[in-house]
PDB file of C-alpha atoms in Angstrom:
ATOM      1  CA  UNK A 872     140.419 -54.096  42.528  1.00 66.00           C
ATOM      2  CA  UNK A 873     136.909 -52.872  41.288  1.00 76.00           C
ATOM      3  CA  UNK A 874     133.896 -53.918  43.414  1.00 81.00           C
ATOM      4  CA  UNK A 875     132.294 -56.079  41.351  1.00 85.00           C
ATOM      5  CA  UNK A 876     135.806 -57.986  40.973  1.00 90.00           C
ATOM      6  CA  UNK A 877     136.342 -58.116  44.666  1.00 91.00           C
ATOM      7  CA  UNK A 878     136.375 -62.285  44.916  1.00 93.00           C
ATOM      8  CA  UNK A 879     139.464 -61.886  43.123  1.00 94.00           C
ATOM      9  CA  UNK A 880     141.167 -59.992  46.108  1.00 93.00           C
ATOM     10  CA  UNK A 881     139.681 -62.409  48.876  1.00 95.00           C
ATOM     11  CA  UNK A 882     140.813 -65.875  46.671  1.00 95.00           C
ATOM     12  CA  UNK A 883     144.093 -63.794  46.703  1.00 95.00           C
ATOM     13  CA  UNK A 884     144.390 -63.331  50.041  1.00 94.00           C
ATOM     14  CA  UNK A 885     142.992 -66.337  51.624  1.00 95.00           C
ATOM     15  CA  UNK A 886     145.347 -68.120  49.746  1.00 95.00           C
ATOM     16  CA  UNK A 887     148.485 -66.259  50.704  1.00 94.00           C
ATOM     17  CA  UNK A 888     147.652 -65.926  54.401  1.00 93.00           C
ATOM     18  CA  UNK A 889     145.777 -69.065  54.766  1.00 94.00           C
ATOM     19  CA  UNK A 890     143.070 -67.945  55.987  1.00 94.00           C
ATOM     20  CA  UNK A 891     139.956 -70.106  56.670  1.00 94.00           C
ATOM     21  CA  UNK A 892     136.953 -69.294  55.644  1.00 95.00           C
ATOM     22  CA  UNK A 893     135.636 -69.333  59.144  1.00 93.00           C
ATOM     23  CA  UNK A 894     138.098 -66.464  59.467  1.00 94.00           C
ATOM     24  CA  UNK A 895     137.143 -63.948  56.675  1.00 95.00           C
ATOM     25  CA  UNK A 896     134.978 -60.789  57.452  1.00 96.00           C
ATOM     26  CA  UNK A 897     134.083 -58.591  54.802  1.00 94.00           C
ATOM     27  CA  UNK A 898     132.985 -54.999  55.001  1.00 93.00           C
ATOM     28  CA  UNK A 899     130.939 -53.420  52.551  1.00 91.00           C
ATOM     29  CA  UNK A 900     128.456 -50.428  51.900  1.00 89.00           C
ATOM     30  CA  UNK A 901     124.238 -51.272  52.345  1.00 88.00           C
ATOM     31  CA  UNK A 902     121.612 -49.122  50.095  1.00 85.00           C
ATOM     32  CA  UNK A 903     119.702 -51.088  51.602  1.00 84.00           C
ATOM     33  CA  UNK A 904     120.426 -49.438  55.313  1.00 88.00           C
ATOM     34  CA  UNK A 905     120.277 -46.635  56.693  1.00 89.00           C
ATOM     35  CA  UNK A 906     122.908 -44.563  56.644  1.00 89.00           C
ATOM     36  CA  UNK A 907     125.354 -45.702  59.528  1.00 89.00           C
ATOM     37  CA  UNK A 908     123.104 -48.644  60.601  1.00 90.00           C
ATOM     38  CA  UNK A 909     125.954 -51.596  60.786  1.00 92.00           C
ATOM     39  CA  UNK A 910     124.569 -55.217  60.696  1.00 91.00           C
ATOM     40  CA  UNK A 911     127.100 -58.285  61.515  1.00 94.00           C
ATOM     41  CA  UNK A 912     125.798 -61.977  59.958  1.00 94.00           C
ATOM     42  CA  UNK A 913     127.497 -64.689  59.624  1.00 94.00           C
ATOM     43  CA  UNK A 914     126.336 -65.940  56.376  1.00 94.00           C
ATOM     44  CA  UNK A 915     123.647 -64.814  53.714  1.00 91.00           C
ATOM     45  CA  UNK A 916     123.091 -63.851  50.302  1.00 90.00           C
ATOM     46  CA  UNK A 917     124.780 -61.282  48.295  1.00 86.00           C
ATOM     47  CA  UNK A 918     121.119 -58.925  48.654  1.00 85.00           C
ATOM     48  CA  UNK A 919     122.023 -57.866  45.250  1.00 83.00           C
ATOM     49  CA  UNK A 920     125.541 -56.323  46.528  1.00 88.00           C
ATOM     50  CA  UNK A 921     128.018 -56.840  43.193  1.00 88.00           C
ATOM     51  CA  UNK A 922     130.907 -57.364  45.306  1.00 90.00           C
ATOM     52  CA  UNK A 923     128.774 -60.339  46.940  1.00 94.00           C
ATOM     53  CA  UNK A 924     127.912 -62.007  44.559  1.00 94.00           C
ATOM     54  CA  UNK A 925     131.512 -62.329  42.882  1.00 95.00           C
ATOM     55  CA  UNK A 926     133.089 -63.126  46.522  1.00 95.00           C
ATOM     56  CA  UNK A 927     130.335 -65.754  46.720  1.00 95.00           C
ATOM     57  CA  UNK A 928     130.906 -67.170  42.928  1.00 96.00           C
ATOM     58  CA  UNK A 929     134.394 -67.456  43.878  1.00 95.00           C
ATOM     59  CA  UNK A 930     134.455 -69.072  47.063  1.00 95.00           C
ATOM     60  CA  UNK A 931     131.312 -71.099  45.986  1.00 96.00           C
ATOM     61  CA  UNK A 932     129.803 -69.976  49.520  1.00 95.00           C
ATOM     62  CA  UNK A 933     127.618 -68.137  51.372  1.00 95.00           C
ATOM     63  CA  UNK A 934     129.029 -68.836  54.583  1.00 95.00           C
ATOM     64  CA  UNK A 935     131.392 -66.492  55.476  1.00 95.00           C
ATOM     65  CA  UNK A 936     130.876 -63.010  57.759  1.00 95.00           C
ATOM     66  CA  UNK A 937     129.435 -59.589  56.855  1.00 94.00           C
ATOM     67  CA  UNK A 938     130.030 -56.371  58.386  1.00 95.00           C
ATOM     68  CA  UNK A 939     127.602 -54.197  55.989  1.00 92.00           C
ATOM     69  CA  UNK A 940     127.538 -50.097  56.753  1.00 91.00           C
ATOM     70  CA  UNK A 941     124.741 -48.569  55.454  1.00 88.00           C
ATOM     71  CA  UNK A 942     124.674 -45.338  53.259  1.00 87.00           C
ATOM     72  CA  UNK A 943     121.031 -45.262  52.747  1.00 84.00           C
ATOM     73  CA  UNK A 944     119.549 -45.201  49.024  1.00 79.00           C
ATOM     74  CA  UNK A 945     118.563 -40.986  49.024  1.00 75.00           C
ATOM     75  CA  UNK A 946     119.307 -40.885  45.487  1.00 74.00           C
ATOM     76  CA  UNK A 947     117.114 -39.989  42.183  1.00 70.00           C
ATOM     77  CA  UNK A 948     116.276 -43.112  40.251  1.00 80.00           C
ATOM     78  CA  UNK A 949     119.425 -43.846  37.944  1.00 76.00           C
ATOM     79  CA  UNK A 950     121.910 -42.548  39.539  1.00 72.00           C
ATOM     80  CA  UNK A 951     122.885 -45.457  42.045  1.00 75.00           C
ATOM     81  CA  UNK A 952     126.106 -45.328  40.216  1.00 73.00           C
ATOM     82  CA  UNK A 953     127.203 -41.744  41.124  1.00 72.00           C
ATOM     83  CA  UNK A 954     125.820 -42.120  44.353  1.00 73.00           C
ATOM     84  CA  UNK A 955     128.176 -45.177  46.005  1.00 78.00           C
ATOM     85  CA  UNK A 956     130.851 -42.483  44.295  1.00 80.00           C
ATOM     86  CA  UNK A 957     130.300 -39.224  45.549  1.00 83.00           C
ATOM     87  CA  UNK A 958     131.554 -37.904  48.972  1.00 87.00           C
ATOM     88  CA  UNK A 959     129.251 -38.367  51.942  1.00 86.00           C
ATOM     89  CA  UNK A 960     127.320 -35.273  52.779  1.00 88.00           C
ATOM     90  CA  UNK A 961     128.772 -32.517  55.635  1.00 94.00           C
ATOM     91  CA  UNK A 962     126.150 -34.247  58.128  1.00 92.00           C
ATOM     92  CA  UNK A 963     127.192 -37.722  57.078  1.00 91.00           C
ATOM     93  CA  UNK A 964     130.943 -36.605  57.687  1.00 92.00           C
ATOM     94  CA  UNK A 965     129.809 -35.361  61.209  1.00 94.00           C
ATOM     95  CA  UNK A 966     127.937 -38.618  61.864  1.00 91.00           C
ATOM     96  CA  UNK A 967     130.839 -41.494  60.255  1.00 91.00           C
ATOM     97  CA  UNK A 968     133.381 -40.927  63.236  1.00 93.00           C
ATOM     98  CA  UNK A 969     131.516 -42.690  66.130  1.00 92.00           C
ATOM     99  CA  UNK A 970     130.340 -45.454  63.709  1.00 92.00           C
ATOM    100  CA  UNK A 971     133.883 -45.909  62.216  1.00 92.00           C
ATOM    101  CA  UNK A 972     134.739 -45.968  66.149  1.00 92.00           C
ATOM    102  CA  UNK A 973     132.319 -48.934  66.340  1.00 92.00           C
ATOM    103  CA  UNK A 974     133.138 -50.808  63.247  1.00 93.00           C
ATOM    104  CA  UNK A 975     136.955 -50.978  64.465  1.00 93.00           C
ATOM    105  CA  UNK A 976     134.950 -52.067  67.658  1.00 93.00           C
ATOM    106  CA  UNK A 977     133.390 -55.198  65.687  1.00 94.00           C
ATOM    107  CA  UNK A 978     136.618 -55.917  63.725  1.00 94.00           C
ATOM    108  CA  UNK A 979     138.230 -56.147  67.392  1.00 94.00           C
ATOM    109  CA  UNK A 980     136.019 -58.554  68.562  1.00 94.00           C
ATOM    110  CA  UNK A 981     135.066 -60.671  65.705  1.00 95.00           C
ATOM    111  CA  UNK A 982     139.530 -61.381  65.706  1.00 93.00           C
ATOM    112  CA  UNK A 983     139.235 -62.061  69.402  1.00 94.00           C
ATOM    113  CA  UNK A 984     136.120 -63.281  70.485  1.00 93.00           C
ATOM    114  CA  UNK A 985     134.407 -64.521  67.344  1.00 93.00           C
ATOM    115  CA  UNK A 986     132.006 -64.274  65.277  1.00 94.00           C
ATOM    116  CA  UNK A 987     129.354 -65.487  67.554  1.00 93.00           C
ATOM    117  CA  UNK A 988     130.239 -63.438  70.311  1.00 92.00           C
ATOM    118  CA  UNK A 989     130.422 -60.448  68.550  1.00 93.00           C
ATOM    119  CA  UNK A 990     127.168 -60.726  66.933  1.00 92.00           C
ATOM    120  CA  UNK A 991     125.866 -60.743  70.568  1.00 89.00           C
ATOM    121  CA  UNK A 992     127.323 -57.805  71.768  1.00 89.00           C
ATOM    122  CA  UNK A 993     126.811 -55.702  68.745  1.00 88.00           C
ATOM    123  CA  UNK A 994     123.893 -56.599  67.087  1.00 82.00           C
ATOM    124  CA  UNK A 995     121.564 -55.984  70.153  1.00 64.00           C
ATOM    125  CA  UNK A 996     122.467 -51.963  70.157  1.00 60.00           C
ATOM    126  CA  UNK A 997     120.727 -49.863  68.406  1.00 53.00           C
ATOM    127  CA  UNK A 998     123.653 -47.902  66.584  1.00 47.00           C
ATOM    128  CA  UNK A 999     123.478 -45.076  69.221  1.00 47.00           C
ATOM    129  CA  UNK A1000     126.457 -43.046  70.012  1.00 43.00           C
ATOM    130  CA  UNK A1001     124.911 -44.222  73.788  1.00 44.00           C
ATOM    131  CA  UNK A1002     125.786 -47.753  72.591  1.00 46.00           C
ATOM    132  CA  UNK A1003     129.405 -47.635  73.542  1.00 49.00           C
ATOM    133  CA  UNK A1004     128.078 -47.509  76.957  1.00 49.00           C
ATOM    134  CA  UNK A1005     126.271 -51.161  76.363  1.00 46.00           C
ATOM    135  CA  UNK A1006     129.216 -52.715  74.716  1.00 47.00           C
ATOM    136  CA  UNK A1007     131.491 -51.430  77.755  1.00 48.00           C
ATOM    137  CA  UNK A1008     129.197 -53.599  80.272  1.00 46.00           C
ATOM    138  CA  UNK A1009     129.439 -56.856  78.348  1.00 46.00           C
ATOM    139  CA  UNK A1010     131.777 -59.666  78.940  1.00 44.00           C
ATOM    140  CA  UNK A1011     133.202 -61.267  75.818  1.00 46.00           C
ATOM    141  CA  UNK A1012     135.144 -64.563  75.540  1.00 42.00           C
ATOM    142  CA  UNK A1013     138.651 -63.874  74.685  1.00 43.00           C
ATOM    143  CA  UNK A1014     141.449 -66.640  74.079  1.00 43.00           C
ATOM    144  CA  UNK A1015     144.465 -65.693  76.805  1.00 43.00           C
ATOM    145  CA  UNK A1016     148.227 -65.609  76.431  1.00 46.00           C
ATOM    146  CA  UNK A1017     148.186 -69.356  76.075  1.00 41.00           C
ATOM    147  CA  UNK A1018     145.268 -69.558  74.018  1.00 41.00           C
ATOM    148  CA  UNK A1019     142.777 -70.965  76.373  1.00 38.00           C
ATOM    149  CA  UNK A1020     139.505 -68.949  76.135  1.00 38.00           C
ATOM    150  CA  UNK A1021     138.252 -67.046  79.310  1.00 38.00           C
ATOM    151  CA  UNK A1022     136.179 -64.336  80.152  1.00 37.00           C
ATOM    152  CA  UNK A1023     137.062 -60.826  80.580  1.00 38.00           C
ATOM    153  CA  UNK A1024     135.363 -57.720  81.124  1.00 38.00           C
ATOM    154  CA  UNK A1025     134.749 -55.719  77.823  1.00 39.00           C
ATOM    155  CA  UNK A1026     135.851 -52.597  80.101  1.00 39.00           C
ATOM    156  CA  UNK A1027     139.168 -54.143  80.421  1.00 40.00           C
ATOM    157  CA  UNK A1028     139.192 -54.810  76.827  1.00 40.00           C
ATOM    158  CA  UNK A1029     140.930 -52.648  74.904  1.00 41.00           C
ATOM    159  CA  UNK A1030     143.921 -52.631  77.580  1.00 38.00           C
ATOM    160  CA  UNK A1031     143.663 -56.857  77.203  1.00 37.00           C
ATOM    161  CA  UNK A1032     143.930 -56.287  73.223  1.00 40.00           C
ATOM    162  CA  UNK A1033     146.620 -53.559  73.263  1.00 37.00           C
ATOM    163  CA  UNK A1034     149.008 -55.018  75.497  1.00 36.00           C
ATOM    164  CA  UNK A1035     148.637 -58.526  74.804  1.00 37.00           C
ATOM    165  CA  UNK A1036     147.514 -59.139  70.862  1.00 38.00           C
ATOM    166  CA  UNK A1037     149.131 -56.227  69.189  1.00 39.00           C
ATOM    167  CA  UNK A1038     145.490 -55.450  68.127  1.00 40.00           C
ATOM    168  CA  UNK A1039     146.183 -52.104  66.292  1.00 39.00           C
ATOM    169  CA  UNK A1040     148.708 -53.712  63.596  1.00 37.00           C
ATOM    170  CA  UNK A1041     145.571 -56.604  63.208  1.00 37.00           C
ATOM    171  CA  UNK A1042     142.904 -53.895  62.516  1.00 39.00           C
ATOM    172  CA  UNK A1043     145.345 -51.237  60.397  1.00 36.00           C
ATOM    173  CA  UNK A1044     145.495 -55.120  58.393  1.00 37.00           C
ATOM    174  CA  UNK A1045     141.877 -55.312  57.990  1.00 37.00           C
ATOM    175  CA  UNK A1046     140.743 -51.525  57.299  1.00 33.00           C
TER     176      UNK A1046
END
């Protein structure tokens, strides 16, 4: 669907999976940001973001989560347009793997641990490549094989998720 139509796709969905609103995490580009700066809330307004403000005329909400990825606003005046278009620059392309890294990171956590949680952990770093080092040393609440939360280390994380929540078909879902 186009951007500024993108309600249309979450009513879709939501619908056909059921999915709470509690549940729903959207990802979308920032002008507003710098470029790979990644901000997690769990409710707001649309900041002038198209695709926003239709998912928030359609759900007749604010409240639901936002993963926005900044790609800066370094263009001439009028050309916003071609700008959200065009490729990202060769230093841009250098600099997206390590924050893609950490947006899978965030899509992890906000399935497993929740929203709450995962604001914690990830929006006190400072979008360093150094910050995988930070989120390593925290311990996030995870629900266990028979859904009672508990606490595990995050370094034991990805080990908990792959073996035991089949994280990697969740996320492939979700990006």
């Amino acid at each position: 669907t186009y951007m500024n139509l993108s309600g249309n796709a979450v009513r879709y969905w939501m619908n056909q999976e059921k999915i709470p609103i509690e549940n729903l995490l959207v990802i979308v580009d920032d002008l507003a940001l710098p470029f790979g700066t990644l901000r997690l809330k769990g409710k707001g307004s649309d900041a002038g973001h198209n695709g926003l403000k239709h998912i928030q005329s359609i759900l007749n909400s604010q409240n639901y989560a936002r993963l926005r990825f900044g790609i800066s606003d370094d263009f001439p005046k009028g050309s916003q347009v071609h700008y959200v278009l065009e490729n990202f620059s060769k230093e841009e392309e250098e600099a997206l793997p390590p924050k893609l890294d950490t947006c899978v990171e965030i899509i992890k956590s906000f399935c497993l641990a929740g929203l709450q949680n995962t604001m914690n952990t990830f929006n006190n770093i400072g979008n360093k490549s150094s910050d995988k080092e930070y989120v390593k040393k925290q311990r996030l609440t995870l629900p266990d094989e028979d859904g009672i939360i508990g606490i595990v280390d995050a370094e034991k994380y990805d080990g908990y998720i792959g073996e035991d929540w089949e994280l990697n078909e969740l996320v492939e879902l979700f990006i």
